[in-house]
Coordinates of C-alpha atoms in Angstrom, one line a residue:
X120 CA 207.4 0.3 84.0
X121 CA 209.5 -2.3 83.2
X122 CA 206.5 -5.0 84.0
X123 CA 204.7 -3.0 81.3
X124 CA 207.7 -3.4 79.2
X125 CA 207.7 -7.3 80.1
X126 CA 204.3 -7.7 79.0
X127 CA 204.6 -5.8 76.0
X128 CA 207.5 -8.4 74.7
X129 CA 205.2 -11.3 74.9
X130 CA 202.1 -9.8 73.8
X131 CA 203.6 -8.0 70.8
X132 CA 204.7 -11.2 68.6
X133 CA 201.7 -12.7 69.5
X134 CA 200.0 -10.3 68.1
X135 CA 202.0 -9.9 65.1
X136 CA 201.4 -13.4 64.2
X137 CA 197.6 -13.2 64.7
X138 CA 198.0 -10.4 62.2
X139 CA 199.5 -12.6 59.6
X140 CA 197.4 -15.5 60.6
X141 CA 194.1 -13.3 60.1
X142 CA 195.1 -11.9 56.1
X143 CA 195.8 -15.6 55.7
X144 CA 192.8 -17.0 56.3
X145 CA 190.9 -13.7 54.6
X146 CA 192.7 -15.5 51.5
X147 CA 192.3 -19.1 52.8
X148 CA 195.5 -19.4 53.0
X149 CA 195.1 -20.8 56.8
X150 CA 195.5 -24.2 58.3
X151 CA 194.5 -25.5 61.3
X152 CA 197.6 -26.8 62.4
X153 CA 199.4 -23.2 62.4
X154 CA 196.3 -21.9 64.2
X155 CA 196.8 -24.9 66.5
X156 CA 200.4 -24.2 66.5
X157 CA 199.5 -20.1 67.2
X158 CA 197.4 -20.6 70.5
X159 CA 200.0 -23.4 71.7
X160 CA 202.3 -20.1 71.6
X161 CA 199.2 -17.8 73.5
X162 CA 199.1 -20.3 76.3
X163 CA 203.0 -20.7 76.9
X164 CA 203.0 -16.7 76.7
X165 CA 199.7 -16.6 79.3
X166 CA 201.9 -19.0 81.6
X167 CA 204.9 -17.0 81.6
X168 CA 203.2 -14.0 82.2
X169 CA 202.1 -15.5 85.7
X170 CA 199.4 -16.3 88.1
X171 CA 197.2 -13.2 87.6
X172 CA 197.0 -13.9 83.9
X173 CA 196.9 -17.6 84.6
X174 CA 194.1 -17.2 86.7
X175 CA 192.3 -14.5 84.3
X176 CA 192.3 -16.6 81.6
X177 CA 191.4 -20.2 83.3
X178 CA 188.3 -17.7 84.5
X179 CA 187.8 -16.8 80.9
X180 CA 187.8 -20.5 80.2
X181 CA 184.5 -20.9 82.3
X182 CA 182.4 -18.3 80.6
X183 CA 181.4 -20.1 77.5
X184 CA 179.0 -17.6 77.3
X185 CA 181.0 -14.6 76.9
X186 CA 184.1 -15.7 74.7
X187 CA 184.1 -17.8 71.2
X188 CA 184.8 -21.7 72.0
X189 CA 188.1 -21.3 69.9
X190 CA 189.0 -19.5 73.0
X191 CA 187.8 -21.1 76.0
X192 CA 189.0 -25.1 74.5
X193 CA 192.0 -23.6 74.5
X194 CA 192.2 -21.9 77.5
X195 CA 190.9 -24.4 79.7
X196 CA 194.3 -26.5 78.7
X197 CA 196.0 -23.9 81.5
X198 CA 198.3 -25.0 84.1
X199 CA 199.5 -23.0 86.6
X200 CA 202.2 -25.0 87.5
X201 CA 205.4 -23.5 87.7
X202 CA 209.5 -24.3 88.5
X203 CA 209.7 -24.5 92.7
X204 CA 211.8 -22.1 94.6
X205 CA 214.8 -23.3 96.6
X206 CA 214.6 -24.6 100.0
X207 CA 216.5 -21.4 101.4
X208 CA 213.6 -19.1 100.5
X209 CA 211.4 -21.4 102.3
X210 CA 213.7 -21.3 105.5
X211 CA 213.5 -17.9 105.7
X212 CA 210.0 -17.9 105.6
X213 CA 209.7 -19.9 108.1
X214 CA 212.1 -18.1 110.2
X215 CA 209.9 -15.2 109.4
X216 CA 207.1 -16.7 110.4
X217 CA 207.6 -19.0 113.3
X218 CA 210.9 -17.7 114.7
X219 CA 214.6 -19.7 114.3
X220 CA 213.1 -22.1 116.6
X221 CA 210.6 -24.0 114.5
X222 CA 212.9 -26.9 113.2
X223 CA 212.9 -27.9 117.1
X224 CA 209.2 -28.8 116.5
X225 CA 208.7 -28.9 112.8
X226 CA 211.2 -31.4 110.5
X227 CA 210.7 -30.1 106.6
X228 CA 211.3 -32.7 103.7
X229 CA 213.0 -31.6 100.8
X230 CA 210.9 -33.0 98.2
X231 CA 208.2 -31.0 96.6
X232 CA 204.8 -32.0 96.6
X233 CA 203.3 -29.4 94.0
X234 CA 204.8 -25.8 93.3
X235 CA 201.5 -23.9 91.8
X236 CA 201.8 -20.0 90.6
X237 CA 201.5 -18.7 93.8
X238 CA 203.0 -21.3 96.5
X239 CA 204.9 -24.9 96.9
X240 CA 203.9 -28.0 99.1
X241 CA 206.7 -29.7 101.4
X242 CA 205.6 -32.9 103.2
X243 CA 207.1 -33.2 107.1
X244 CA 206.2 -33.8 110.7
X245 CA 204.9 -31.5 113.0
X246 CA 205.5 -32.6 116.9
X247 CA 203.2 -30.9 119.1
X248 CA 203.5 -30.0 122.5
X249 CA 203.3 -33.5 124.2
X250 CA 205.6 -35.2 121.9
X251 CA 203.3 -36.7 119.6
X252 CA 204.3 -36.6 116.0
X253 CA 202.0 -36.2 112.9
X254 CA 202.4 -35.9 108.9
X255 CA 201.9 -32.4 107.7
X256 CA 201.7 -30.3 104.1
X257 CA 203.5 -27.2 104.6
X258 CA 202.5 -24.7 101.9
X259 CA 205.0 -21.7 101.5
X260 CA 204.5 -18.7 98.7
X261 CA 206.9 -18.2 96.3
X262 CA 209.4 -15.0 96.7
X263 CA 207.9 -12.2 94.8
X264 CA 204.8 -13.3 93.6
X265 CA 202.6 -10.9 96.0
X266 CA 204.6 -7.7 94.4
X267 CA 203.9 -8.9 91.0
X268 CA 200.2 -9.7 91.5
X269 CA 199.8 -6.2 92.6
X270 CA 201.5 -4.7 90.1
X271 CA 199.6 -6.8 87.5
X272 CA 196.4 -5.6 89.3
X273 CA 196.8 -2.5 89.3
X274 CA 197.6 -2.7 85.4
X275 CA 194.2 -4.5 85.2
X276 CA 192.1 -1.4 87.1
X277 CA 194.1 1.0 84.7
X278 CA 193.0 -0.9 81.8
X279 CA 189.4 -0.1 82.7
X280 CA 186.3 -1.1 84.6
X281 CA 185.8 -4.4 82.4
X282 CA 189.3 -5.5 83.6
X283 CA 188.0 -4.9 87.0
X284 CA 185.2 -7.2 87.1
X285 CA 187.2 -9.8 85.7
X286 CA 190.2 -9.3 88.0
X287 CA 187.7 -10.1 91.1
X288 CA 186.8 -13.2 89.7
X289 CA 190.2 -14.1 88.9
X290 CA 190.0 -14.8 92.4
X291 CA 193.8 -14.7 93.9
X292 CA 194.6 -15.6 97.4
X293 CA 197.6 -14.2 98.5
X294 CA 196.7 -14.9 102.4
X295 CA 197.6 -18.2 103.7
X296 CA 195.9 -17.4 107.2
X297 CA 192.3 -16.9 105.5
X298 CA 192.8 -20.4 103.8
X299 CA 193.6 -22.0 107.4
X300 CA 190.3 -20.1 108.7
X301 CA 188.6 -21.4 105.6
X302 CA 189.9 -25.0 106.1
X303 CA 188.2 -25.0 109.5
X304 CA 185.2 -23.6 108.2
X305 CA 184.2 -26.1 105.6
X306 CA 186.0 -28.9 108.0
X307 CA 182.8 -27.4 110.8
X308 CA 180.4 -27.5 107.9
X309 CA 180.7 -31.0 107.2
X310 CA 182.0 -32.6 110.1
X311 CA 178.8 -35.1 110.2
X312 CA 179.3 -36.1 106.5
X313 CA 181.7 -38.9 106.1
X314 CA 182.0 -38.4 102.8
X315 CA 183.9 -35.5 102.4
X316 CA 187.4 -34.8 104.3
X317 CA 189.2 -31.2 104.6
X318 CA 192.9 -31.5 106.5
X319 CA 193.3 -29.5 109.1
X320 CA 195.4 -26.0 110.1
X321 CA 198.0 -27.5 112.8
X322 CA 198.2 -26.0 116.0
X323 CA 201.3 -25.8 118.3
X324 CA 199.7 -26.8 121.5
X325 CA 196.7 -29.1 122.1
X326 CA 193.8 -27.1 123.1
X327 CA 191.7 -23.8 121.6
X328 CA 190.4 -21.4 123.9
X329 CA 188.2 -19.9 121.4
X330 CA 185.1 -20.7 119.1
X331 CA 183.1 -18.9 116.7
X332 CA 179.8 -19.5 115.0
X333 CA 179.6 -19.1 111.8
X334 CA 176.4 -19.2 109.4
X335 CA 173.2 -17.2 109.4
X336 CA 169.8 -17.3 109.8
X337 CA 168.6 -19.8 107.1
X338 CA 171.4 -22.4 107.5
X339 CA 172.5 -24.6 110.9
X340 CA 174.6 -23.1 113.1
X341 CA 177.9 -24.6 113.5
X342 CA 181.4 -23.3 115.9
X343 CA 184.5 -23.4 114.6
X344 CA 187.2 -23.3 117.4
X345 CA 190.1 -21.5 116.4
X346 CA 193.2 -20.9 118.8
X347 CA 195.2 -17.7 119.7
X348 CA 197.3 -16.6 117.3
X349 CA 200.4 -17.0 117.8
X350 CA 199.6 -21.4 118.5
X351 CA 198.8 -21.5 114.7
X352 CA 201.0 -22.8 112.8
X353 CA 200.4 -20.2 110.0
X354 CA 200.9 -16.9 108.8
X355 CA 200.9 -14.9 105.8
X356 CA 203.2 -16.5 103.5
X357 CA 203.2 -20.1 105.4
X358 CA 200.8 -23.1 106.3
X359 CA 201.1 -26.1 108.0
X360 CA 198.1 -28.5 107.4
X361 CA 197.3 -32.3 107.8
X362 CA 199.0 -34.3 105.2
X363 CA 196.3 -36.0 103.8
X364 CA 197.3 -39.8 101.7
X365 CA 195.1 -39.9 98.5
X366 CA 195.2 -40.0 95.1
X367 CA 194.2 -37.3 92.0
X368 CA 190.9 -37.5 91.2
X369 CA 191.2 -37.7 87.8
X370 CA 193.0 -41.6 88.2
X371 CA 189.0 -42.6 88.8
X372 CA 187.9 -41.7 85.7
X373 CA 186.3 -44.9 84.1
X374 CA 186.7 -46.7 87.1
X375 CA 184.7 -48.7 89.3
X376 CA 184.2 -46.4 91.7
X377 CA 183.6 -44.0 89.4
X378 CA 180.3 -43.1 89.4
X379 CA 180.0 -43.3 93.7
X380 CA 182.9 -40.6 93.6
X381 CA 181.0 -38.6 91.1
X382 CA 177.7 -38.6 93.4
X383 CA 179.4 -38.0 96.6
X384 CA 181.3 -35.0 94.5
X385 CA 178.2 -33.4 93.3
X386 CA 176.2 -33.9 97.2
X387 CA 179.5 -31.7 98.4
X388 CA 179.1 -29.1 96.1
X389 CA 175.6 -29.0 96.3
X390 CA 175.6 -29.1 99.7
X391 CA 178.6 -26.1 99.7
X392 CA 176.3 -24.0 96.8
X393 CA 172.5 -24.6 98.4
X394 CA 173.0 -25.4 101.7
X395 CA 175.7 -24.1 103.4
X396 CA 176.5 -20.8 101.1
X397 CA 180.0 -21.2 101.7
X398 CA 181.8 -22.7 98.5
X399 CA 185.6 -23.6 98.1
X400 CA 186.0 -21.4 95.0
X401 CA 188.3 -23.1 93.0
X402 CA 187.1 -26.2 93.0
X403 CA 188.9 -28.1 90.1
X404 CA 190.1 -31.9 89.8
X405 CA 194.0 -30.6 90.7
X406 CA 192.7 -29.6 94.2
X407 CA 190.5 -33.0 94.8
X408 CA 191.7 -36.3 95.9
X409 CA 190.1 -39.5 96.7
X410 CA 191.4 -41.2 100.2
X411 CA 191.3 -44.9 101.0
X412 CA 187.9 -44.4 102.4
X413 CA 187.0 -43.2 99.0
X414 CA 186.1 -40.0 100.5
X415 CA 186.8 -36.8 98.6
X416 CA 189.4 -34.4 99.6
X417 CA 189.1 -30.9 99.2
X418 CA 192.2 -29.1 99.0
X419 CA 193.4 -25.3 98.5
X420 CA 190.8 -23.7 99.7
X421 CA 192.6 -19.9 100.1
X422 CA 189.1 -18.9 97.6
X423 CA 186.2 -19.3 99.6
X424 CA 182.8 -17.5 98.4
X425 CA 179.8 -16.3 100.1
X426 CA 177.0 -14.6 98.9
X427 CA 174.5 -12.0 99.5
X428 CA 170.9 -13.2 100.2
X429 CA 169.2 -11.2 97.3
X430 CA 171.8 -13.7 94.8
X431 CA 171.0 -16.4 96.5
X432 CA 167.2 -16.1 96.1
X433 CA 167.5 -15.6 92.4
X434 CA 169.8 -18.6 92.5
X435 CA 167.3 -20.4 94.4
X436 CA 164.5 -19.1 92.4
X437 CA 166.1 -20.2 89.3
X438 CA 166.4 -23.5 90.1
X439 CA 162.6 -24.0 91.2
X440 CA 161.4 -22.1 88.1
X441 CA 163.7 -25.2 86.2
X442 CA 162.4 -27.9 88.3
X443 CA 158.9 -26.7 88.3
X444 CA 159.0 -26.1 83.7
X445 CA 158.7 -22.5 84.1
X446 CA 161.3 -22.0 81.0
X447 CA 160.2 -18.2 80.5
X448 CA 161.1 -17.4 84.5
X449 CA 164.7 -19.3 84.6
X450 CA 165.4 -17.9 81.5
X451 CA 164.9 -13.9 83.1
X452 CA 166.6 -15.3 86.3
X453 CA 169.8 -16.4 83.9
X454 CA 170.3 -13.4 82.4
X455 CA 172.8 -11.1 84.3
X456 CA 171.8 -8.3 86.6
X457 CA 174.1 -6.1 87.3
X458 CA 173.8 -2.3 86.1
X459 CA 175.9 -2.0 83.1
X460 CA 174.0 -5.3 81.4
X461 CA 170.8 -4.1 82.4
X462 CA 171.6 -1.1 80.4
X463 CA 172.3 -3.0 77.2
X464 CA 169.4 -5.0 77.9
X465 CA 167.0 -2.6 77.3
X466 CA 168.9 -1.8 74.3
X467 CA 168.8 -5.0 72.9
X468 CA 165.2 -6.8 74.5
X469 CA 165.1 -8.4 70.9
X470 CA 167.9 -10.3 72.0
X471 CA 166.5 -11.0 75.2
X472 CA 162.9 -12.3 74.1
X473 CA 164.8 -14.8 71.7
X474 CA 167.0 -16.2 74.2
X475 CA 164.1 -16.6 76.7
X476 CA 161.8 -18.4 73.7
X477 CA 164.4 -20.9 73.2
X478 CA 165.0 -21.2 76.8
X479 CA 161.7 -21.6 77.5
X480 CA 161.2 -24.4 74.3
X481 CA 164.4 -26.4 75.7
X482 CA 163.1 -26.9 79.3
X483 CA 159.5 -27.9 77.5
X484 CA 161.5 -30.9 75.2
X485 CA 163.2 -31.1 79.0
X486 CA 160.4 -31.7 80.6
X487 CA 160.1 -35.9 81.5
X488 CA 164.0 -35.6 82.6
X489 CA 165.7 -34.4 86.1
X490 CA 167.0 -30.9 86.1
X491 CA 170.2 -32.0 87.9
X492 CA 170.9 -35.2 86.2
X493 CA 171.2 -32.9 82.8
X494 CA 172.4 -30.1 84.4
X495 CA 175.7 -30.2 82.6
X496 CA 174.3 -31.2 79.2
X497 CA 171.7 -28.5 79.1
X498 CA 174.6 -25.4 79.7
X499 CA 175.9 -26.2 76.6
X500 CA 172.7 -25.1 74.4
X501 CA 172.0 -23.0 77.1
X502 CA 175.2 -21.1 76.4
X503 CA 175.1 -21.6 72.9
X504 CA 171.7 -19.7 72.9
X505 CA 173.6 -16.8 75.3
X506 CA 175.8 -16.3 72.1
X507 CA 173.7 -16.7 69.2
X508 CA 171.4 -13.9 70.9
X509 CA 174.4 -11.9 72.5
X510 CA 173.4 -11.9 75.7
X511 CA 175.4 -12.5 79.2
X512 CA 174.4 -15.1 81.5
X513 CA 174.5 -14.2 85.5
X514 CA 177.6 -15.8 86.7
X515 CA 175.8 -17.1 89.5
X516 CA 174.4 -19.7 86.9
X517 CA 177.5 -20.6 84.6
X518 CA 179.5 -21.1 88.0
X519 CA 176.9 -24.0 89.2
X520 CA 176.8 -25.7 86.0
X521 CA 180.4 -25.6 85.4
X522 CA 180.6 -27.6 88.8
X523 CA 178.2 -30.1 88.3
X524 CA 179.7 -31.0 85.1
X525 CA 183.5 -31.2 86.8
X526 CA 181.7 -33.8 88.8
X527 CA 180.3 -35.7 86.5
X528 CA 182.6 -35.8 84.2
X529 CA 184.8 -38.8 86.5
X530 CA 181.5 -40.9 84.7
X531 CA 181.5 -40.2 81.8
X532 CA 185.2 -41.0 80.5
X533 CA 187.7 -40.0 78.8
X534 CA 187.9 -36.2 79.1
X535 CA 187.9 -34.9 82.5
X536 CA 188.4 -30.9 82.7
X537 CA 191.4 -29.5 84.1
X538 CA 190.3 -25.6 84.0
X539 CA 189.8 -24.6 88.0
X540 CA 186.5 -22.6 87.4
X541 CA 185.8 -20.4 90.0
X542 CA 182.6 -21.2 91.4
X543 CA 179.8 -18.5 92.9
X544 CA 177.5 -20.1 95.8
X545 CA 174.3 -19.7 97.0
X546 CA 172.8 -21.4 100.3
X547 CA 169.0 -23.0 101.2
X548 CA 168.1 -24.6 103.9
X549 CA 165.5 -26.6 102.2
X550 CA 167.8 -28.8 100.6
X551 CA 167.5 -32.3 102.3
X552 CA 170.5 -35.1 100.4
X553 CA 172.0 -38.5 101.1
X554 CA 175.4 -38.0 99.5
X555 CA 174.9 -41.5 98.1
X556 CA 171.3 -41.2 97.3
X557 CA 170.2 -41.2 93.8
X558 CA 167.8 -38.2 94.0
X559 CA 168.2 -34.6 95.0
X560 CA 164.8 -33.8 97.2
X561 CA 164.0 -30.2 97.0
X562 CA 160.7 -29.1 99.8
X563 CA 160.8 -25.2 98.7

């Protein structure tokens, strides 16, 4: 109750002023710098509220195809940085999590890398069990923040089956041990590509006595190795990780380099999305760096998507039916599938047969140009059409070419987006890339 009464004191003169600011404007009366002035107000109030509405709204940002563009400029200005907790709270989690005895092998600096909504970054040095000595990131969640995410979701289900579906795509890992198991996933998944780097979980003691393979039928096999337990230097509430030298992604932008960083960006995620069907899924320029090498860094990665094999062959199908001019077939395979829009569908085919004909007339203009190399400038009329018609794109869609256009965004300067979409992913083994090739070569 008194999180409901929280929420209520933020929300409520909010909503009071959009209430004045709406009979204003009725009497044009309104001016864009109050409105301006109005939503710099919504997003300090979404910030405060904390990372579950931080993370529903920079998911709201994404869906250009569901909300007005009013909202989702706005929204995709989010941060979800927040003030760090002290460095007591992170003893006792490590106490907690290691035992009293971990300062004999682990030395914490006090600085703060990054404090996010849901945990902070430490830099220090881990010493294993033959004396050698490495840098580390040691990620610890903040006090409280898994009791308030489950109230908040649970305020969210209440709320009612809409709130549901966006709650899941919120996507909130409150689990530090599934991001260490997804860190040594992707690391296995691209271990041949030198292009791409993912630190590492540390482990206590030098060898693992385990490995799993992971993948299915229609994608390489490869083995992670994973150690017992209690050698892992994580748990629940802490990580300890390679520290990884590199700089923010977004200091390329106009660069040189540039447009090499924004292919070898694009081969990941393709790779991730097509080949693999294993996708970091909050893939957004605060979790990328570039190292020396000018490889890209992938970091964060506690949200890690897979999905089922009837998605990816619509995904899959989609992307042929584009490649191939078929305008009338992508557009069906856009459209979303699930029950409740299938419903309204068939109430509104109208819709549906206008936002398939212009579909269909935008991949014919389209034709002489590469589907991928306009991916990103295409999903603006393509969401444009999604609204003008009212009909909702699959998810599956947006979430590819929201990613392609993070990517290629470092060439085309100045605006780079700083809205962490979350990303679906789809896998096929057909997909045969160079990460520094010009083409994408598709045998389906």
């Amino acid at each position: 109750m008194a999180r409901v009464s929280e929420l209520a004191a933020m929300v409520a003169p909010l909503a009071a002023m959009a209430s004045v600011l709406y009979a204003l404007r009725m009497v044009g009366l309104a001016s864009p710098s109050l409105e301006e002035w109005w939503w710099a107000l919504a997003l300090r109030m979404v910030e405060s509220a904390g990372p579950t509405f931080i993370k529903l709204c920079q998911w709201a940002a994404t869906r250009n195809d569901v909300f007005p563009a009013a909202m989702t400029r706005r929204f995709a200005k989010l941060h979800d940085s927040v003030a760090p907790h002290d460095l007591r709270h992170t003893s006792q989690a490590l106490d907690v999590a290691f035992g009293e005895g971990w300062r004999e092998r682990l030395d914490l600096g006090v600085e703060v890398l990054g404090s996010g909504c849901i945990a902070q970054v430490y830099r220090g040095k881990a010493t294993d069990a033959s004396g050698e000595t490495r840098d580390v990131a040691v990620k610890v969640v903040h006090p409280n923040v898994r009791k308030v995410v489950e109230i908040d979701m649970s305020l969210l289900r209440w709320v009612g089956k809409r709130s549901r579906r966006c709650c899941r795509r919120s996507g909130i890992s409150l689990d530090l041990r599934i991001e260490a198991y997804n860190l040594e996933r992707l690391a296995a998944l691209f271990k041949n590509d030198d292009t791409v780097c993912i630190p590492q979980p540390v482990w206590l003691c030098g060898a693992a006595n385990t490995s799993q393979e992971v993948g299915d039928a229609t994608t390489d096999k490869v083995t992670v190795v994973a150690a017992k337990r209690e050698t892992r230097w994580s748990s629940r509430d802490v990580l300890v990780e390679e520290y990884v030298e590199g700089r923010p992604i977004t200091s390329f932008v106009g660069a040189e380099s540039a447009s090499l960083l924004a292919k070898r960006g694009a081969m990941a995620l393709l790779r991730m999305v097509l080949q693999h069907n294993f996708v970091h899924g909050d893939l957004h320029p605060g979790n990328l760096l570039v190292d020396s090498s000018h490889r890209i860094v992938l970091l964060d990665a506690g949200i890690c998507i897979e999905l089922p094999q009837r998605a990816h062959d619509n995904m899959v199908a989609m992307l042929r039916a584009m490649l191939e001019a078929r305008g009338h077939d992508a557009a069906r395979l856009m459209l979303a599938s699930d029950a409740a829009d299938r419903t309204r569908r068939e109430r509104d085919a109208q819709n549906e047969t206008n936002f398939v004909q212009g579909i269909a007339a935008m991949v014919d203009r389209a034709r002489n140009q590469a589907f991928f190399e306009s991916i990103a400038e295409y999903y603006g009329d393509i969401c444009n059409l999604a609204i003008q018609n009212r009909v909702a794109l699959d998810a599956s869609f947006v979430s590819i070419a929201l990613a392609v256009k993070i990517v290629e965004g470092l060439d085309r300067p100045p605006a780079f987006p700083k809205t962490p979409p979350p990303l679906s992913c789809y896998d096929d083994d057909d997909l045969s890339m160079s990460p520094d090739s010009d083409a994408f070569e598709f045998a389906f």
